[in-house]
Every structure is written in structure tokens, then in C-alpha cells.
Coordinates of C-alpha atoms and ligand atoms in Angstrom, one line a residue:
M1416 CA -159.9 148.2 -93.3
T1417 CA -156.8 150.4 -93.0
R1418 CA -154.1 149.1 -90.6
S1419 CA -153.1 151.5 -87.8
V1420 CA -149.6 152.9 -88.0
T1421 CA -146.7 151.9 -85.8
E1422 CA -143.3 153.4 -86.4
W1423 CA -139.9 152.6 -84.8
V1424 CA -136.4 153.9 -84.9
N1425 CA -133.2 152.5 -83.4
V1426 CA -131.5 155.6 -81.9
T1427 CA -128.7 153.7 -80.1
S1428 CA -127.4 150.1 -80.4
D1429 CA -129.7 149.1 -77.6
V1430 CA -132.6 151.5 -77.7
A1431 CA -135.4 151.6 -80.2
I1432 CA -138.3 154.0 -79.9
I1433 CA -141.6 152.6 -80.9
A1434 CA -144.6 154.9 -81.4
H1435 CA -148.2 154.2 -82.3
E1436 CA -150.4 156.7 -84.2
S1437 CA -152.6 156.9 -81.1
G1438 CA -149.6 158.8 -79.4
Q1439 CA -148.4 155.9 -77.3
V1440 CA -144.6 155.6 -77.1
W1441 CA -142.3 152.8 -75.8
F1442 CA -138.6 152.4 -75.4
H1443 CA -137.5 148.9 -76.4
T1444 CA -134.2 146.9 -76.4
P1445 CA -134.1 145.2 -79.7
N1446 CA -133.1 141.5 -79.8
R1447 CA -130.3 141.5 -82.3
T1448 CA -129.4 137.8 -81.8
N1449 CA -132.9 136.7 -83.0
Q1450 CA -134.1 139.3 -85.4
E1451 CA -136.8 137.1 -86.8
L1452 CA -138.5 137.2 -83.4
D1453 CA -138.1 140.9 -83.0
P1454 CA -139.5 143.0 -85.8
F1455 CA -138.2 146.2 -84.2
A1456 CA -134.6 145.1 -84.6
L1457 CA -134.8 145.9 -88.3
P1458 CA -135.4 149.3 -89.8
M1459 CA -139.1 150.2 -90.4
T1460 CA -140.2 150.5 -94.0
G1461 CA -143.9 151.5 -93.8
K1462 CA -145.7 154.8 -94.0
G1463 CA -145.7 157.4 -91.2
S1464 CA -148.6 159.2 -89.5
A1465 CA -148.6 162.5 -87.6
G1466 CA -149.4 160.7 -84.3
S1467 CA -146.6 158.2 -84.5
T1468 CA -144.0 160.6 -86.0
V1469 CA -144.4 163.1 -83.1
G1470 CA -144.1 160.1 -80.7
L1471 CA -140.7 159.2 -82.3
L1472 CA -139.5 162.8 -82.4
D1473 CA -140.5 163.7 -78.8
G1474 CA -139.3 160.2 -77.6
A1475 CA -135.9 161.0 -79.1
L1476 CA -135.8 164.4 -77.4
N1477 CA -136.8 162.9 -74.0
L1478 CA -134.2 160.2 -74.3
G1479 CA -131.5 162.7 -75.2
F1480 CA -132.3 165.0 -72.3
S1481 CA -132.6 162.0 -69.8
T1482 CA -128.9 161.6 -70.1
I1483 CA -128.3 164.7 -67.9
E1484 CA -131.3 164.3 -65.6
K1485 CA -129.2 163.5 -62.6
R1486 CA -126.7 166.3 -63.2
L1487 CA -129.3 168.9 -64.2
A1488 CA -128.4 172.4 -63.0
Q1489 CA -131.4 174.5 -61.8
P1490 CA -129.9 177.8 -61.0
E1491 CA -131.9 180.9 -60.0
P1492 CA -132.4 183.0 -63.1
T1493 CA -130.2 186.1 -63.3
L1494 CA -129.8 188.9 -65.8
A1495 CA -126.2 187.8 -66.6
G1496 CA -127.5 184.3 -67.4
Y1497 CA -130.2 185.8 -69.6
I1498 CA -127.7 187.9 -71.5
V1499 CA -125.6 184.8 -72.1
A1500 CA -128.7 183.0 -73.3
L1501 CA -129.4 185.8 -75.7
V1502 CA -125.9 185.5 -77.1
G1503 CA -126.6 181.8 -77.5
A1504 CA -129.9 182.6 -79.2
Y1505 CA -128.1 184.9 -81.6
H1506 CA -125.5 182.3 -82.6
T1507 CA -128.1 179.5 -83.1
S1508 CA -130.1 181.8 -85.4
V1509 CA -127.7 183.9 -87.4
H1510 CA -126.7 181.2 -89.9
T1511 CA -130.0 179.3 -89.9
P1512 CA -131.4 180.8 -93.2
R1513 CA -128.0 180.3 -95.0
N1514 CA -127.6 176.8 -93.7
L1515 CA -131.2 175.7 -94.6
R1516 CA -130.8 177.2 -98.1
R1517 CA -127.6 175.2 -98.6
A1518 CA -129.5 172.0 -97.6
A1519 CA -132.4 173.1 -99.9
S1520 CA -130.2 173.5 -102.9
R1521 CA -128.7 170.0 -102.3
F1522 CA -132.2 168.5 -102.2
D1523 CA -132.9 170.3 -105.5
E1524 CA -129.8 168.7 -107.0
L1525 CA -131.0 165.3 -105.7
G1526 CA -134.4 165.7 -107.4
R1527 CA -136.3 166.2 -104.1
P1528 CA -138.2 169.5 -104.8
E1529 CA -140.7 168.9 -101.9
V1530 CA -137.8 168.8 -99.3
A1531 CA -136.2 171.8 -101.0
A1532 CA -139.4 173.7 -100.8
Y1533 CA -140.0 172.9 -97.2
L1534 CA -136.4 174.0 -96.3
E1535 CA -136.7 177.2 -98.3
D1536 CA -139.9 178.0 -96.4
R1537 CA -138.2 177.4 -93.1
A1538 CA -135.3 179.6 -94.2
C1539 CA -137.7 182.5 -94.9
E1540 CA -139.5 182.0 -91.6
E1541 CA -136.2 182.1 -89.6
T1542 CA -134.8 185.1 -91.4
G1543 CA -134.2 188.0 -89.0
H1544 CA -134.5 186.1 -85.7
D1545 CA -130.8 186.9 -84.9
R1546 CA -131.9 190.6 -85.0
L1547 CA -134.5 189.9 -82.3
A1548 CA -131.7 188.7 -80.0
L1549 CA -129.6 191.8 -80.9
K1550 CA -132.5 194.1 -80.2
D1551 CA -133.0 192.5 -76.8
L1552 CA -129.3 193.0 -76.0
H1553 CA -129.5 196.6 -77.0
A1554 CA -132.6 197.1 -74.9
L1555 CA -130.6 195.9 -71.9
G1556 CA -127.9 198.5 -72.6
V1557 CA -125.4 195.9 -73.9
P1558 CA -123.4 196.5 -77.1
G1559 CA -124.9 193.5 -78.8
E1560 CA -122.8 193.4 -82.0
R1561 CA -119.5 193.6 -80.1
L1562 CA -120.6 191.0 -77.6
V1563 CA -121.7 188.4 -80.2
A1564 CA -118.6 189.1 -82.3
N1565 CA -116.3 188.3 -79.4
F1566 CA -118.2 185.7 -77.5
I1567 CA -119.9 182.4 -78.2
P1568 CA -120.9 180.5 -75.1
E1569 CA -118.9 177.3 -74.8
G1570 CA -122.0 175.1 -74.4
I1571 CA -123.6 176.6 -77.6
K1572 CA -120.6 176.1 -79.9
P1573 CA -121.0 172.4 -80.5
L1574 CA -124.7 172.9 -81.3
C1575 CA -123.8 175.5 -84.0
E1576 CA -121.1 173.3 -85.4
R1577 CA -123.5 170.4 -85.6
F1578 CA -126.0 172.4 -87.6
D1579 CA -123.3 173.8 -89.9
A1580 CA -122.0 170.2 -90.6
L1581 CA -125.5 168.7 -91.1
C1582 CA -126.4 171.3 -93.7
V1583 CA -123.4 170.5 -96.0
Q1584 CA -123.8 166.8 -95.9
D1585 CA -124.3 164.9 -99.2
Y1586 CA -127.8 164.0 -97.9
P1587 CA -128.6 166.7 -95.4
I1588 CA -131.9 165.3 -94.0
G1589 CA -130.5 165.5 -90.5
C1590 CA -130.9 169.3 -90.5
I1591 CA -134.7 168.7 -90.0
G1592 CA -134.0 166.7 -86.9
Y1593 CA -131.7 169.4 -85.5
S1594 CA -134.3 172.1 -86.2
Y1595 CA -137.1 170.1 -84.7
C1596 CA -135.0 169.7 -81.5
L1597 CA -134.4 173.4 -81.1
E1598 CA -137.9 174.5 -82.1
R1599 CA -139.7 171.9 -79.9
I1600 CA -137.7 172.9 -76.8
A1601 CA -138.5 176.5 -77.5
A1602 CA -142.2 175.8 -78.0
L1603 CA -142.3 174.3 -74.5
K1604 CA -141.5 177.7 -72.9
Q1605 CA -144.7 179.2 -71.3
K1606 CA -145.8 182.7 -70.6
S1607 CA -144.7 182.2 -67.0
D1608 CA -141.1 181.7 -68.2
I1609 CA -141.3 184.9 -70.1
D1610 CA -142.8 186.8 -67.1
R1611 CA -139.9 185.4 -64.9
V1612 CA -137.4 186.9 -67.4
Q1613 CA -139.3 190.1 -67.7
A1614 CA -139.2 190.5 -63.9
L1615 CA -135.3 190.4 -64.1
C1616 CA -135.3 193.3 -66.5
P1617 CA -135.5 196.9 -65.4
G1618 CA -139.0 198.4 -65.6
G1619 CA -140.0 199.6 -69.1
V1620 CA -137.3 197.6 -70.8
D1621 CA -138.6 195.2 -73.5
A1622 CA -135.9 192.5 -73.8
T1623 CA -138.0 189.4 -74.5
R1624 CA -138.6 189.7 -78.3
F1625 CA -136.6 186.6 -79.1
L1626 CA -138.0 184.7 -76.2
R1627 CA -141.6 185.5 -77.0
S1628 CA -141.2 184.5 -80.6
H1629 CA -139.4 181.3 -79.6
S1630 CA -142.0 180.1 -77.0
C1631 CA -145.6 178.8 -77.0
L1632 CA -146.7 182.4 -77.7
G1633 CA -144.8 182.7 -80.9
S1634 CA -144.2 181.1 -84.3
E1635 CA -142.5 178.0 -82.9
V1636 CA -145.7 176.2 -82.2
T1637 CA -146.7 176.4 -85.9
H1638 CA -143.2 175.5 -87.0
V1639 CA -143.3 172.4 -84.9
E1640 CA -146.7 171.4 -86.2
E1641 CA -145.7 171.9 -89.8
T1642 CA -142.5 169.9 -89.3
I1643 CA -144.4 167.0 -87.8
K1644 CA -146.8 166.9 -90.7
F1645 CA -144.0 167.1 -93.2
V1646 CA -141.8 164.5 -91.5
A1647 CA -144.7 162.1 -91.3
S1648 CA -145.2 162.4 -95.1
L1649 CA -141.6 161.3 -95.9
D1650 CA -140.5 157.8 -96.6
A1651 CA -139.2 155.5 -93.8
N1652 CA -135.5 156.1 -94.4
D1653 CA -135.9 159.8 -94.1
R1654 CA -138.0 159.6 -91.0
I1655 CA -135.3 157.3 -89.5
G1656 CA -132.5 159.8 -90.3
I1657 CA -134.5 162.7 -88.8
V1658 CA -135.4 160.9 -85.6
Q1659 CA -131.8 159.7 -85.1
E1660 CA -130.5 163.3 -85.6
T1661 CA -133.2 164.7 -83.2
Y1662 CA -131.7 162.3 -80.6
Q1663 CA -128.1 163.3 -81.4
S1664 CA -129.0 167.0 -81.3
A1665 CA -130.8 166.6 -78.0
L1666 CA -127.7 165.0 -76.5
I1667 CA -125.5 167.9 -77.6
M1668 CA -128.1 170.5 -76.6
A1669 CA -128.6 168.9 -73.1
E1670 CA -124.9 168.8 -72.4
G1671 CA -124.3 172.3 -73.7
Y1672 CA -127.2 173.9 -71.9
N1673 CA -126.3 172.2 -68.7
H1674 CA -122.7 173.4 -69.1
E1675 CA -123.9 177.0 -69.3
L1676 CA -126.4 176.6 -66.4
L1677 CA -123.6 175.2 -64.2
K1678 CA -121.6 178.4 -64.5
S1679 CA -121.7 180.9 -61.6
E1680 CA -123.0 184.4 -61.9
V1681 CA -119.4 185.7 -61.4
E1682 CA -118.1 183.4 -64.2
M1683 CA -120.8 184.6 -66.6
R1684 CA -120.3 188.3 -65.8
G1685 CA -116.5 187.8 -66.3
E1686 CA -117.1 186.2 -69.8
L1687 CA -119.5 189.0 -70.8
Q1688 CA -117.2 191.8 -69.6
R1689 CA -114.1 190.3 -71.3
A1690 CA -116.1 190.1 -74.5
I1691 CA -117.3 193.7 -74.5
G1692 CA -114.1 195.1 -72.9
E1693 CA -116.0 197.2 -70.4
A1694 CA -118.2 196.8 -67.3
L1695 CA -121.7 195.6 -67.8
P1696 CA -124.4 198.2 -67.4
Y1697 CA -125.7 196.6 -64.2
R1698 CA -124.4 195.3 -60.9
M1699 CA -125.0 192.0 -59.1
G1700 CA -128.7 191.6 -58.7
S1701 CA -129.4 195.1 -59.9
Y1702 CA -129.4 197.1 -63.1
A1703 CA -128.3 200.6 -63.9
S1704 CA -129.8 201.9 -67.1
P1705 CA -127.2 203.7 -69.2
A1706 CA -129.3 206.8 -69.0
E1707 CA -129.5 206.7 -65.2
E1708 CA -126.5 207.8 -63.3
G1709 CA -126.1 206.5 -59.8
G1710 CA -129.4 205.0 -58.7
A1711 CA -129.4 201.3 -59.7
R1712 CA -132.9 199.8 -59.6
P1713 CA -133.7 196.4 -58.2
A1714 CA -133.9 193.8 -61.0
A1715 CA -137.1 192.2 -59.7
Ligands
FE2_2857 FE1 -136.2 181.2 -84.9
FE2_2858 FE1 -138.7 178.5 -85.8

């Protein structure tokens, strides 16, 4: 009889995530003074399974985001906020293929061709996603290249720096945890989220290419499924490193996103206008297409 799989990872000094292959997940405080009585106080060494691995990864994400639960900003969506989000999307995508290929070549050097091949595949899949964000900005009448060259949202910067740093480590396994964090959060976006953004855009403008592709409607769902399967096939030390990084990335992402969401519409518009050196092609709550002179149309 094969034994069912239970996996666990200590993500902080006092929290271990325990996950069973059935999908059940627990948060546990390890007893470090009596490790013999608490098997979860020591690192796991066994095999993974898709059910328990996804439990660990999503447990790490939930735990990371729970740190801001009480301070969570929930502003009304605005076009300025969406433009800032597109700039963030550009910056979190533009170096992804390069970074993943760096990590892949390190795993090649380390004699781990299966990890290198997985990262190479990911790098191919992610190629061109920055262009989707630029196209969306252009569709909104915003000079995308100038905007992204002069502006990186403050809350997004630490996330980009984290990924850059992870991919040049001597053993860059953490880059898989970071990528899982971003892709899993994106895959949670529903069609209703896209429709809400579409309603902010002027009629006939298609500015949700990036969002569609990074939502439950796009490739992210497959990327997440493939990552879970791949991570579950790795040895215990790699799975531990990936889950720990998923937690760290979730902490950084939660803080950063909240920082951006807490900004007022006026602040965001100011940042955008300073970056492009001219007025935005829309007014508060309304949008004037560059082709249209005078009559601004309601955004929604
Ligand atoms: Fe992407
Ligand atoms: Fe992706």
C-alpha cells in the first residue's frame, strides 16, 4: 500500500504550513524545544504530490497576503489607477525572459537540465508580454514607451528588484516561487474583473490585452498548473526553497500593491503626468480620445 503524501515547510520561525495530498492545509506552530515530539519542526525529506504541493504554495500566498488584511485598500477602480497598473505590468514582465534564462543557464552549469528546460520554456512563454502592456497604454492614447521609461510605481519596484536578485543567485530556485506568486494571483482574476476595467475605457478601445492574458481567461491558468506539477516532482529541499520564496514574494507583493492602491486619484495622475511631461489624454472620471477634440465621453 502506498502511503499518502503530507508535505510541510517552515515559512517563518513560528509558522509551518502543512499540506496533505487531499488538498487539506494547516498552519502550525512548530515545537522547537521538543523536536522529537514534533515532526514538523524539522525540514521534510519525502516526495511531493500535486495536491500537497499546491496546498503549500497557496498556503504561503494566503499567509503573505494576510499580513495586510486589516490595512487592505479597496478603492473604486479608476482609469488613472489602471494606467499605473499597466505600467507595473510592463515592469514586472519586461525582464522576465532574460531573468529566467539567466537562472536556466545556472541550472545547466549545476547539472540540473530538467530545471533549466522548465525555466527556458517559461522564458519563451513570457516573451512579448511587456508588449501587451505597451499596446494597452497606446490604445488609451498614452505614450507608453515614454511613460515606462520615466516611471516605475514605487510599490512595484521592490518586486522587480526581488526577481532580478533571485535569478542571479548561485542556486536560483527561488525564482520559481516568485513566478508562482505572480501567476497565481493573476490567474485569480475573473471575467467580471476584466469587464469592470473595460467599462472604464472609452467605447471601442481595447486596452485589456495584458489583463486578459494574465487572468483566468489566458495562459496563466496553464502556467500555474504546469508549475505545480513541476514543483511537486522536485526533491524536498527545492520544494522548501520554492514555498519559502512564494511566501516572501507574497509579502513584498501585498505591501507593494497596497501601497499603490492607497494612493489618491490626484496623486496617481500627478505621477503619470510628470512621467510623460504632458497632460493625460483624459480628465477626472472622463476620457477624451486624442482624435476627439472637445467632447470628453464618460468613462463608464
Ligand atoms: Fe506573463
Ligand atoms: Fe505566465
